[in-house]
C-alpha cells in the first residue's frame, strides 16, 4: 500500500482497516540520525513496532569496518560526480526543449520533429546514466563482498530474523538516498520484504519502484528538471512515484507534466498527495483508481490509461519492457 505524505498521520486508521495485529517491522533509515525517534510512529502502530535500525546499523559498519568505509566513501564521491555531470546534460536539453516549444512561427511539422529528437536525447541521457550508476554499484559490491564481512553478515542475520517475526513492514520517508543505500546494504528484499505486506509513503514509496526519480520544480534556485537517481527495489513495476506533487511540481504547467509522462514511459507517473492511498493489486500492479498523470499532463486514473480488459493487470504485464513533512517532519529526499 502506498500512502501520501503523513503530515496529518492516519496510519492508525489504515492499520485498523487492514486488521493487522503486528508486530510491525519499521524502516525509518531516511530519517538518518533521528531514525530511532519513532515514538509517534510506534503509537500509530499500537505499540507493536520493531525498528530495524538500518541507518544505525550502517553507521556501525562504517565506524567499525575501515576498509568497507573507505570503499563506501570512494563510491559516494564517484556517484556524486556522475549525478552532477549528468544533470548538466539534462539541464541543457530541458532548456532546449523549452526554447523549441517557444518557436511559434515555425512549421508545426518541423517543430514536432525537433521536439521529438530532443526528447529522445533526454531519454538517452537517463538510460545511459542509470547504466553507469549500475556499473559503479556492481563494481562496489563485487570488490567489497559485504556478505564476507563478519559485522555486515551479523547485521543482515539480525534484520532477517526481525523480518521473520513481522506481520507487515512500514517504510517512512526521509532522505531517499540514505534509505535506499541502507536497504541494499542489508539485503532487505530477499530477507523478507518481498513476501510481507508493505505500507510505505514518500521516499519509502519511491524506493519500491524500479527507477527512483528525483524532482523539485519549486527549488530555491528555480525549477529543476526531474533526474533519474538509481535503481529502486523493483517491487512496484513500471511506475514513477511522485510524493507531494502539488507542492513540488508545477502541476499547472501541463506541457511540462506531459513531457515527464513521455520521458518516463512506459512507466506511469503516480502522484501521491497527502491523503492519497493506493492499494496495489495482488500481482503488484496498480488498481484502476490509482491517480496518474495522463499524456495531456493532467491527473487522471490508471483505468483511463489502460483499456478495460487490461486495467487490473500490473504495469509490468502491459508493457514491453525530495517533499513535505513526515511523522517527524523530515523531507523525503
PDB file of N, CA and C in Angstrom, residues 196-278:
ATOM      1  N   UNK A 196       6.251  -9.948   2.529  1.00  0.00           N
ATOM      2  CA  UNK A 196       5.421  -9.349   3.558  1.00  0.00           C
ATOM      3  C   UNK A 196       4.592  -8.190   2.998  1.00  0.00           C
ATOM      4  N   UNK A 197       3.418  -7.927   3.592  1.00  0.00           N
ATOM      5  CA  UNK A 197       2.698  -6.703   3.239  1.00  0.00           C
ATOM      6  C   UNK A 197       3.551  -5.488   3.574  1.00  0.00           C
ATOM      7  N   UNK A 198       3.533  -4.506   2.704  1.00  0.00           N
ATOM      8  CA  UNK A 198       4.338  -3.301   2.895  1.00  0.00           C
ATOM      9  C   UNK A 198       3.435  -2.076   2.813  1.00  0.00           C
ATOM     10  N   UNK A 199       3.591  -1.180   3.778  1.00  0.00           N
ATOM     11  CA  UNK A 199       2.920   0.114   3.757  1.00  0.00           C
ATOM     12  C   UNK A 199       4.018   1.166   3.703  1.00  0.00           C
ATOM     13  N   UNK A 200       3.973   2.043   2.695  1.00  0.00           N
ATOM     14  CA  UNK A 200       5.080   2.981   2.501  1.00  0.00           C
ATOM     15  C   UNK A 200       4.559   4.318   2.016  1.00  0.00           C
ATOM     16  N   UNK A 201       5.307   5.381   2.323  1.00  0.00           N
ATOM     17  CA  UNK A 201       4.955   6.699   1.821  1.00  0.00           C
ATOM     18  C   UNK A 201       6.220   7.511   1.540  1.00  0.00           C
ATOM     19  N   UNK A 202       6.049   8.566   0.747  1.00  0.00           N
ATOM     20  CA  UNK A 202       7.124   9.479   0.379  1.00  0.00           C
ATOM     21  C   UNK A 202       8.345   8.706  -0.114  1.00  0.00           C
ATOM     22  N   UNK A 203       9.529   8.944   0.456  1.00  0.00           N
ATOM     23  CA  UNK A 203      10.721   8.234  -0.008  1.00  0.00           C
ATOM     24  C   UNK A 203      10.548   6.728   0.115  1.00  0.00           C
ATOM     25  N   UNK A 204       9.807   6.284   1.118  1.00  0.00           N
ATOM     26  CA  UNK A 204       9.552   4.851   1.277  1.00  0.00           C
ATOM     27  C   UNK A 204       8.812   4.271   0.096  1.00  0.00           C
ATOM     28  N   UNK A 205       7.884   5.043  -0.485  1.00  0.00           N
ATOM     29  CA  UNK A 205       7.174   4.586  -1.680  1.00  0.00           C
ATOM     30  C   UNK A 205       8.069   4.671  -2.907  1.00  0.00           C
ATOM     31  N   UNK A 206       8.903   5.701  -2.982  1.00  0.00           N
ATOM     32  CA  UNK A 206       9.783   5.867  -4.133  1.00  0.00           C
ATOM     33  C   UNK A 206      10.739   4.695  -4.291  1.00  0.00           C
ATOM     34  N   UNK A 207      11.289   4.195  -3.181  1.00  0.00           N
ATOM     35  CA  UNK A 207      12.307   3.146  -3.290  1.00  0.00           C
ATOM     36  C   UNK A 207      11.717   1.798  -3.682  1.00  0.00           C
ATOM     37  N   UNK A 208      10.402   1.645  -3.635  1.00  0.00           N
ATOM     38  CA  UNK A 208       9.786   0.378  -4.027  1.00  0.00           C
ATOM     39  C   UNK A 208       9.758   0.198  -5.532  1.00  0.00           C
ATOM     40  N   UNK A 209       9.974   1.265  -6.274  1.00  0.00           N
ATOM     41  CA  UNK A 209       9.870   1.207  -7.727  1.00  0.00           C
ATOM     42  C   UNK A 209      11.141   0.637  -8.355  1.00  0.00           C
ATOM     43  N   UNK A 210      11.111   0.488  -9.665  1.00  0.00           N
ATOM     44  CA  UNK A 210      12.293   0.019 -10.385  1.00  0.00           C
ATOM     45  C   UNK A 210      13.307   1.139 -10.604  1.00  0.00           C
ATOM     46  N   UNK A 211      12.812   2.396 -10.655  1.00  0.00           N
ATOM     47  CA  UNK A 211      13.667   3.524 -11.009  1.00  0.00           C
ATOM     48  C   UNK A 211      13.274   4.715 -10.138  1.00  0.00           C
ATOM     49  N   UNK A 212      14.209   5.178  -9.319  1.00  0.00           N
ATOM     50  CA  UNK A 212      13.943   6.321  -8.437  1.00  0.00           C
ATOM     51  C   UNK A 212      14.228   7.612  -9.206  1.00  0.00           C
ATOM     52  N   UNK A 213      13.238   8.486  -9.241  1.00  0.00           N
ATOM     53  CA  UNK A 213      13.355   9.770  -9.929  1.00  0.00           C
ATOM     54  C   UNK A 213      13.200  10.898  -8.908  1.00  0.00           C
ATOM     55  N   UNK A 214      14.151  11.824  -8.893  1.00  0.00           N
ATOM     56  CA  UNK A 214      14.100  12.990  -8.014  1.00  0.00           C
ATOM     57  C   UNK A 214      13.531  14.175  -8.784  1.00  0.00           C
ATOM     58  N   UNK A 215      12.863  15.084  -8.082  1.00  0.00           N
ATOM     59  CA  UNK A 215      12.224  16.207  -8.764  1.00  0.00           C
ATOM     60  C   UNK A 215      11.956  17.325  -7.766  1.00  0.00           C
ATOM     61  N   UNK A 216      11.993  18.551  -8.258  1.00  0.00           N
ATOM     62  CA  UNK A 216      11.626  19.706  -7.436  1.00  0.00           C
ATOM     63  C   UNK A 216      11.537  20.945  -8.316  1.00  0.00           C
ATOM     64  N   UNK A 217      10.334  21.235  -8.791  1.00  0.00           N
ATOM     65  CA  UNK A 217      10.126  22.418  -9.617  1.00  0.00           C
ATOM     66  C   UNK A 217      10.175  23.699  -8.803  1.00  0.00           C
ATOM     67  N   UNK A 218      10.070  23.583  -7.489  1.00  0.00           N
ATOM     68  CA  UNK A 218       9.996  24.770  -6.635  1.00  0.00           C
ATOM     69  C   UNK A 218      11.226  24.919  -5.753  1.00  0.00           C
ATOM     70  N   UNK A 219      12.371  24.469  -6.256  1.00  0.00           N
ATOM     71  CA  UNK A 219      13.623  24.635  -5.516  1.00  0.00           C
ATOM     72  C   UNK A 219      13.955  26.114  -5.388  1.00  0.00           C
ATOM     73  N   UNK A 220      14.728  26.466  -4.368  1.00  0.00           N
ATOM     74  CA  UNK A 220      15.039  27.873  -4.095  1.00  0.00           C
ATOM     75  C   UNK A 220      15.786  28.532  -5.254  1.00  0.00           C
ATOM     76  N   UNK A 221      16.532  27.750  -6.019  1.00  0.00           N
ATOM     77  CA  UNK A 221      17.287  28.303  -7.152  1.00  0.00           C
ATOM     78  C   UNK A 221      16.538  28.159  -8.470  1.00  0.00           C
ATOM     79  N   UNK A 222      15.266  27.863  -8.392  1.00  0.00           N
ATOM     80  CA  UNK A 222      14.466  27.743  -9.600  1.00  0.00           C
ATOM     81  C   UNK A 222      14.165  26.296  -9.941  1.00  0.00           C
ATOM     82  N   UNK A 223      13.244  26.076 -10.890  1.00  0.00           N
ATOM     83  CA  UNK A 223      12.829  24.716 -11.247  1.00  0.00           C
ATOM     84  C   UNK A 223      14.002  23.846 -11.671  1.00  0.00           C
ATOM     85  N   UNK A 224      13.988  22.606 -11.202  1.00  0.00           N
ATOM     86  CA  UNK A 224      14.994  21.627 -11.614  1.00  0.00           C
ATOM     87  C   UNK A 224      14.305  20.545 -12.419  1.00  0.00           C
ATOM     88  N   UNK A 225      14.924  20.163 -13.507  1.00  0.00           N
ATOM     89  CA  UNK A 225      14.363  19.080 -14.296  1.00  0.00           C
ATOM     90  C   UNK A 225      14.407  17.789 -13.483  1.00  0.00           C
ATOM     91  N   UNK A 226      13.403  16.930 -13.606  1.00  0.00           N
ATOM     92  CA  UNK A 226      13.468  15.630 -12.931  1.00  0.00           C
ATOM     93  C   UNK A 226      14.747  14.898 -13.307  1.00  0.00           C
ATOM     94  N   UNK A 227      15.273  14.140 -12.373  1.00  0.00           N
ATOM     95  CA  UNK A 227      16.528  13.430 -12.618  1.00  0.00           C
ATOM     96  C   UNK A 227      16.430  11.983 -12.164  1.00  0.00           C
ATOM     97  N   UNK A 228      16.888  11.081 -12.995  1.00  0.00           N
ATOM     98  CA  UNK A 228      16.981   9.677 -12.608  1.00  0.00           C
ATOM     99  C   UNK A 228      18.107   9.541 -11.590  1.00  0.00           C
ATOM    100  N   UNK A 229      17.846   8.839 -10.503  1.00  0.00           N
ATOM    101  CA  UNK A 229      18.825   8.741  -9.419  1.00  0.00           C
ATOM    102  C   UNK A 229      19.475   7.362  -9.342  1.00  0.00           C
ATOM    103  N   UNK A 230      18.659   6.318  -9.281  1.00  0.00           N
ATOM    104  CA  UNK A 230      19.219   4.981  -9.075  1.00  0.00           C
ATOM    105  C   UNK A 230      18.115   3.962  -9.285  1.00  0.00           C
ATOM    106  N   UNK A 231      18.508   2.688  -9.359  1.00  0.00           N
ATOM    107  CA  UNK A 231      17.530   1.610  -9.329  1.00  0.00           C
ATOM    108  C   UNK A 231      16.873   1.569  -7.957  1.00  0.00           C
ATOM    109  N   UNK A 232      15.570   1.307  -7.940  1.00  0.00           N
ATOM    110  CA  UNK A 232      14.886   1.047  -6.688  1.00  0.00           C
ATOM    111  C   UNK A 232      14.893  -0.438  -6.384  1.00  0.00           C
ATOM    112  N   UNK A 233      13.991  -0.853  -5.513  1.00  0.00           N
ATOM    113  CA  UNK A 233      13.932  -2.248  -5.093  1.00  0.00           C
ATOM    114  C   UNK A 233      13.200  -3.132  -6.096  1.00  0.00           C
ATOM    115  N   UNK A 234      12.461  -2.533  -7.021  1.00  0.00           N
ATOM    116  CA  UNK A 234      11.801  -3.303  -8.071  1.00  0.00           C
ATOM    117  C   UNK A 234      10.570  -4.063  -7.634  1.00  0.00           C
ATOM    118  N   UNK A 235       9.957  -3.676  -6.521  1.00  0.00           N
ATOM    119  CA  UNK A 235       8.741  -4.354  -6.074  1.00  0.00           C
ATOM    120  C   UNK A 235       7.491  -3.787  -6.742  1.00  0.00           C
ATOM    121  N   UNK A 236       7.575  -2.562  -7.228  1.00  0.00           N
ATOM    122  CA  UNK A 236       6.496  -1.945  -7.998  1.00  0.00           C
ATOM    123  C   UNK A 236       7.044  -1.653  -9.382  1.00  0.00           C
ATOM    124  N   UNK A 237       6.425  -2.290 -10.384  1.00  0.00           N
ATOM    125  CA  UNK A 237       6.947  -2.203 -11.747  1.00  0.00           C
ATOM    126  C   UNK A 237       6.315  -1.054 -12.532  1.00  0.00           C
ATOM    127  N   UNK A 238       7.114  -0.478 -13.416  1.00  0.00           N
ATOM    128  CA  UNK A 238       6.631   0.497 -14.403  1.00  0.00           C
ATOM    129  C   UNK A 238       5.818   1.625 -13.782  1.00  0.00           C
ATOM    130  N   UNK A 239       6.348   2.194 -12.716  1.00  0.00           N
ATOM    131  CA  UNK A 239       5.720   3.361 -12.102  1.00  0.00           C
ATOM    132  C   UNK A 239       6.804   4.272 -11.546  1.00  0.00           C
ATOM    133  N   UNK A 240       6.620   5.581 -11.710  1.00  0.00           N
ATOM    134  CA  UNK A 240       7.476   6.588 -11.097  1.00  0.00           C
ATOM    135  C   UNK A 240       6.645   7.282 -10.027  1.00  0.00           C
ATOM    136  N   UNK A 241       7.039   7.153  -8.770  1.00  0.00           N
ATOM    137  CA  UNK A 241       6.270   7.704  -7.658  1.00  0.00           C
ATOM    138  C   UNK A 241       6.664   9.162  -7.428  1.00  0.00           C
ATOM    139  N   UNK A 242       5.658  10.024  -7.322  1.00  0.00           N
ATOM    140  CA  UNK A 242       5.860  11.465  -7.167  1.00  0.00           C
ATOM    141  C   UNK A 242       5.160  11.946  -5.892  1.00  0.00           C
ATOM    142  N   UNK A 243       5.835  11.906  -4.731  1.00  0.00           N
ATOM    143  CA  UNK A 243       5.206  12.386  -3.497  1.00  0.00           C
ATOM    144  C   UNK A 243       5.005  13.900  -3.518  1.00  0.00           C
ATOM    145  N   UNK A 244       3.907  14.352  -2.918  1.00  0.00           N
ATOM    146  CA  UNK A 244       3.591  15.785  -2.790  1.00  0.00           C
ATOM    147  C   UNK A 244       3.727  16.540  -4.111  1.00  0.00           C
ATOM    148  N   UNK A 245       3.117  16.068  -5.186  1.00  0.00           N
ATOM    149  CA  UNK A 245       3.320  16.719  -6.487  1.00  0.00           C
ATOM    150  C   UNK A 245       2.819  18.156  -6.536  1.00  0.00           C
ATOM    151  N   UNK A 246       1.712  18.459  -5.841  1.00  0.00           N
ATOM    152  CA  UNK A 246       1.189  19.820  -5.901  1.00  0.00           C
ATOM    153  C   UNK A 246       2.053  20.797  -5.108  1.00  0.00           C
ATOM    154  N   UNK A 247       2.928  20.274  -4.266  1.00  0.00           N
ATOM    155  CA  UNK A 247       3.868  21.127  -3.552  1.00  0.00           C
ATOM    156  C   UNK A 247       5.182  21.256  -4.306  1.00  0.00           C
ATOM    157  N   UNK A 248       5.568  20.205  -5.024  1.00  0.00           N
ATOM    158  CA  UNK A 248       6.916  20.154  -5.567  1.00  0.00           C
ATOM    159  C   UNK A 248       6.979  20.189  -7.089  1.00  0.00           C
ATOM    160  N   UNK A 249       5.844  20.135  -7.751  1.00  0.00           N
ATOM    161  CA  UNK A 249       5.813  20.202  -9.204  1.00  0.00           C
ATOM    162  C   UNK A 249       4.924  21.360  -9.650  1.00  0.00           C
ATOM    163  N   UNK A 250       5.218  21.915 -10.819  1.00  0.00           N
ATOM    164  CA  UNK A 250       4.361  22.947 -11.404  1.00  0.00           C
ATOM    165  C   UNK A 250       3.228  22.252 -12.154  1.00  0.00           C
ATOM    166  N   UNK A 251       2.291  21.738 -11.365  1.00  0.00           N
ATOM    167  CA  UNK A 251       1.228  20.910 -11.931  1.00  0.00           C
ATOM    168  C   UNK A 251       0.363  21.680 -12.931  1.00  0.00           C
ATOM    169  N   UNK A 252       0.310  23.010 -12.794  1.00  0.00           N
ATOM    170  CA  UNK A 252      -0.488  23.806 -13.726  1.00  0.00           C
ATOM    171  C   UNK A 252       0.162  23.904 -15.097  1.00  0.00           C
ATOM    172  N   UNK A 253       1.454  23.609 -15.186  1.00  0.00           N
ATOM    173  CA  UNK A 253       2.176  23.643 -16.462  1.00  0.00           C
ATOM    174  C   UNK A 253       2.022  22.268 -17.117  1.00  0.00           C
ATOM    175  N   UNK A 254       0.922  22.085 -17.824  1.00  0.00           N
ATOM    176  CA  UNK A 254       0.613  20.761 -18.375  1.00  0.00           C
ATOM    177  C   UNK A 254       1.615  20.331 -19.439  1.00  0.00           C
ATOM    178  N   UNK A 255       2.231  21.284 -20.133  1.00  0.00           N
ATOM    179  CA  UNK A 255       3.258  20.912 -21.123  1.00  0.00           C
ATOM    180  C   UNK A 255       4.439  20.274 -20.421  1.00  0.00           C
ATOM    181  N   UNK A 256       4.833  20.836 -19.280  1.00  0.00           N
ATOM    182  CA  UNK A 256       5.946  20.294 -18.501  1.00  0.00           C
ATOM    183  C   UNK A 256       5.594  18.914 -17.952  1.00  0.00           C
ATOM    184  N   UNK A 257       4.365  18.761 -17.462  1.00  0.00           N
ATOM    185  CA  UNK A 257       3.935  17.472 -16.935  1.00  0.00           C
ATOM    186  C   UNK A 257       3.816  16.428 -18.054  1.00  0.00           C
ATOM    187  N   UNK A 258       3.339  16.867 -19.204  1.00  0.00           N
ATOM    188  CA  UNK A 258       3.216  15.948 -20.339  1.00  0.00           C
ATOM    189  C   UNK A 258       4.581  15.430 -20.768  1.00  0.00           C
ATOM    190  N   UNK A 259       5.588  16.302 -20.748  1.00  0.00           N
ATOM    191  CA  UNK A 259       6.947  15.875 -21.073  1.00  0.00           C
ATOM    192  C   UNK A 259       7.420  14.809 -20.092  1.00  0.00           C
ATOM    193  N   UNK A 260       7.121  14.985 -18.803  1.00  0.00           N
ATOM    194  CA  UNK A 260       7.521  13.998 -17.814  1.00  0.00           C
ATOM    195  C   UNK A 260       6.875  12.646 -18.108  1.00  0.00           C
ATOM    196  N   UNK A 261       5.596  12.677 -18.485  1.00  0.00           N
ATOM    197  CA  UNK A 261       4.887  11.436 -18.805  1.00  0.00           C
ATOM    198  C   UNK A 261       5.562  10.715 -19.967  1.00  0.00           C
ATOM    199  N   UNK A 262       5.867  11.450 -21.030  1.00  0.00           N
ATOM    200  CA  UNK A 262       6.511  10.831 -22.199  1.00  0.00           C
ATOM    201  C   UNK A 262       7.926  10.378 -21.882  1.00  0.00           C
ATOM    202  N   UNK A 263       8.630  11.165 -21.094  1.00  0.00           N
ATOM    203  CA  UNK A 263      10.034  10.866 -20.784  1.00  0.00           C
ATOM    204  C   UNK A 263      10.183   9.525 -20.075  1.00  0.00           C
ATOM    205  N   UNK A 264       9.283   9.225 -19.143  1.00  0.00           N
ATOM    206  CA  UNK A 264       9.447   8.024 -18.334  1.00  0.00           C
ATOM    207  C   UNK A 264       8.567   6.856 -18.770  1.00  0.00           C
ATOM    208  N   UNK A 265       7.808   7.031 -19.861  1.00  0.00           N
ATOM    209  CA  UNK A 265       7.017   5.926 -20.388  1.00  0.00           C
ATOM    210  C   UNK A 265       7.945   4.770 -20.790  1.00  0.00           C
ATOM    211  N   UNK A 266       7.504   3.520 -20.656  1.00  0.00           N
ATOM    212  CA  UNK A 266       6.138   3.080 -20.364  1.00  0.00           C
ATOM    213  C   UNK A 266       5.745   3.132 -18.890  1.00  0.00           C
ATOM    214  N   UNK A 267       6.654   3.522 -17.998  1.00  0.00           N
ATOM    215  CA  UNK A 267       6.264   3.696 -16.601  1.00  0.00           C
ATOM    216  C   UNK A 267       5.242   4.824 -16.504  1.00  0.00           C
ATOM    217  N   UNK A 268       4.289   4.672 -15.606  1.00  0.00           N
ATOM    218  CA  UNK A 268       3.306   5.723 -15.384  1.00  0.00           C
ATOM    219  C   UNK A 268       3.766   6.594 -14.226  1.00  0.00           C
ATOM    220  N   UNK A 269       3.424   7.881 -14.280  1.00  0.00           N
ATOM    221  CA  UNK A 269       3.773   8.819 -13.219  1.00  0.00           C
ATOM    222  C   UNK A 269       2.642   8.830 -12.196  1.00  0.00           C
ATOM    223  N   UNK A 270       2.964   8.469 -10.956  1.00  0.00           N
ATOM    224  CA  UNK A 270       1.982   8.242  -9.911  1.00  0.00           C
ATOM    225  C   UNK A 270       2.075   9.331  -8.850  1.00  0.00           C
ATOM    226  N   UNK A 271       1.228  10.369  -8.908  1.00  0.00           N
ATOM    227  CA  UNK A 271       1.276  11.434  -7.907  1.00  0.00           C
ATOM    228  C   UNK A 271       0.615  10.994  -6.605  1.00  0.00           C
ATOM    229  N   UNK A 272       1.286  11.269  -5.486  1.00  0.00           N
ATOM    230  CA  UNK A 272       0.757  10.899  -4.171  1.00  0.00           C
ATOM    231  C   UNK A 272       0.721  12.140  -3.279  1.00  0.00           C
ATOM    232  N   UNK A 273      -0.403  12.815  -3.264  1.00  0.00           N
ATOM    233  CA  UNK A 273      -0.593  13.959  -2.387  1.00  0.00           C
ATOM    234  C   UNK A 273      -0.985  13.485  -0.990  1.00  0.00           C
ATOM    235  N   UNK A 274      -0.884  14.351   0.026  1.00  0.00           N
ATOM    236  CA  UNK A 274      -1.353  13.980   1.363  1.00  0.00           C
ATOM    237  C   UNK A 274      -2.795  13.466   1.304  1.00  0.00           C
ATOM    238  N   UNK A 275      -3.032  12.359   1.987  1.00  0.00           N
ATOM    239  CA  UNK A 275      -4.357  11.746   1.982  1.00  0.00           C
ATOM    240  C   UNK A 275      -4.534  10.669   0.939  1.00  0.00           C
ATOM    241  N   UNK A 276      -3.601  10.569  -0.007  1.00  0.00           N
ATOM    242  CA  UNK A 276      -3.720   9.550  -1.052  1.00  0.00           C
ATOM    243  C   UNK A 276      -3.483   8.158  -0.480  1.00  0.00           C
ATOM    244  N   UNK A 277      -4.120   7.190  -1.095  1.00  0.00           N
ATOM    245  CA  UNK A 277      -3.910   5.783  -0.727  1.00  0.00           C
ATOM    246  C   UNK A 277      -4.082   4.935  -1.976  1.00  0.00           C
ATOM    247  N   UNK A 278      -3.087   4.140  -2.281  1.00  0.00           N
ATOM    248  CA  UNK A 278      -3.113   3.257  -3.444  1.00  0.00           C
ATOM    249  C   UNK A 278      -2.824   1.840  -2.972  1.00  0.00           C
TER     250      UNK A 278
END
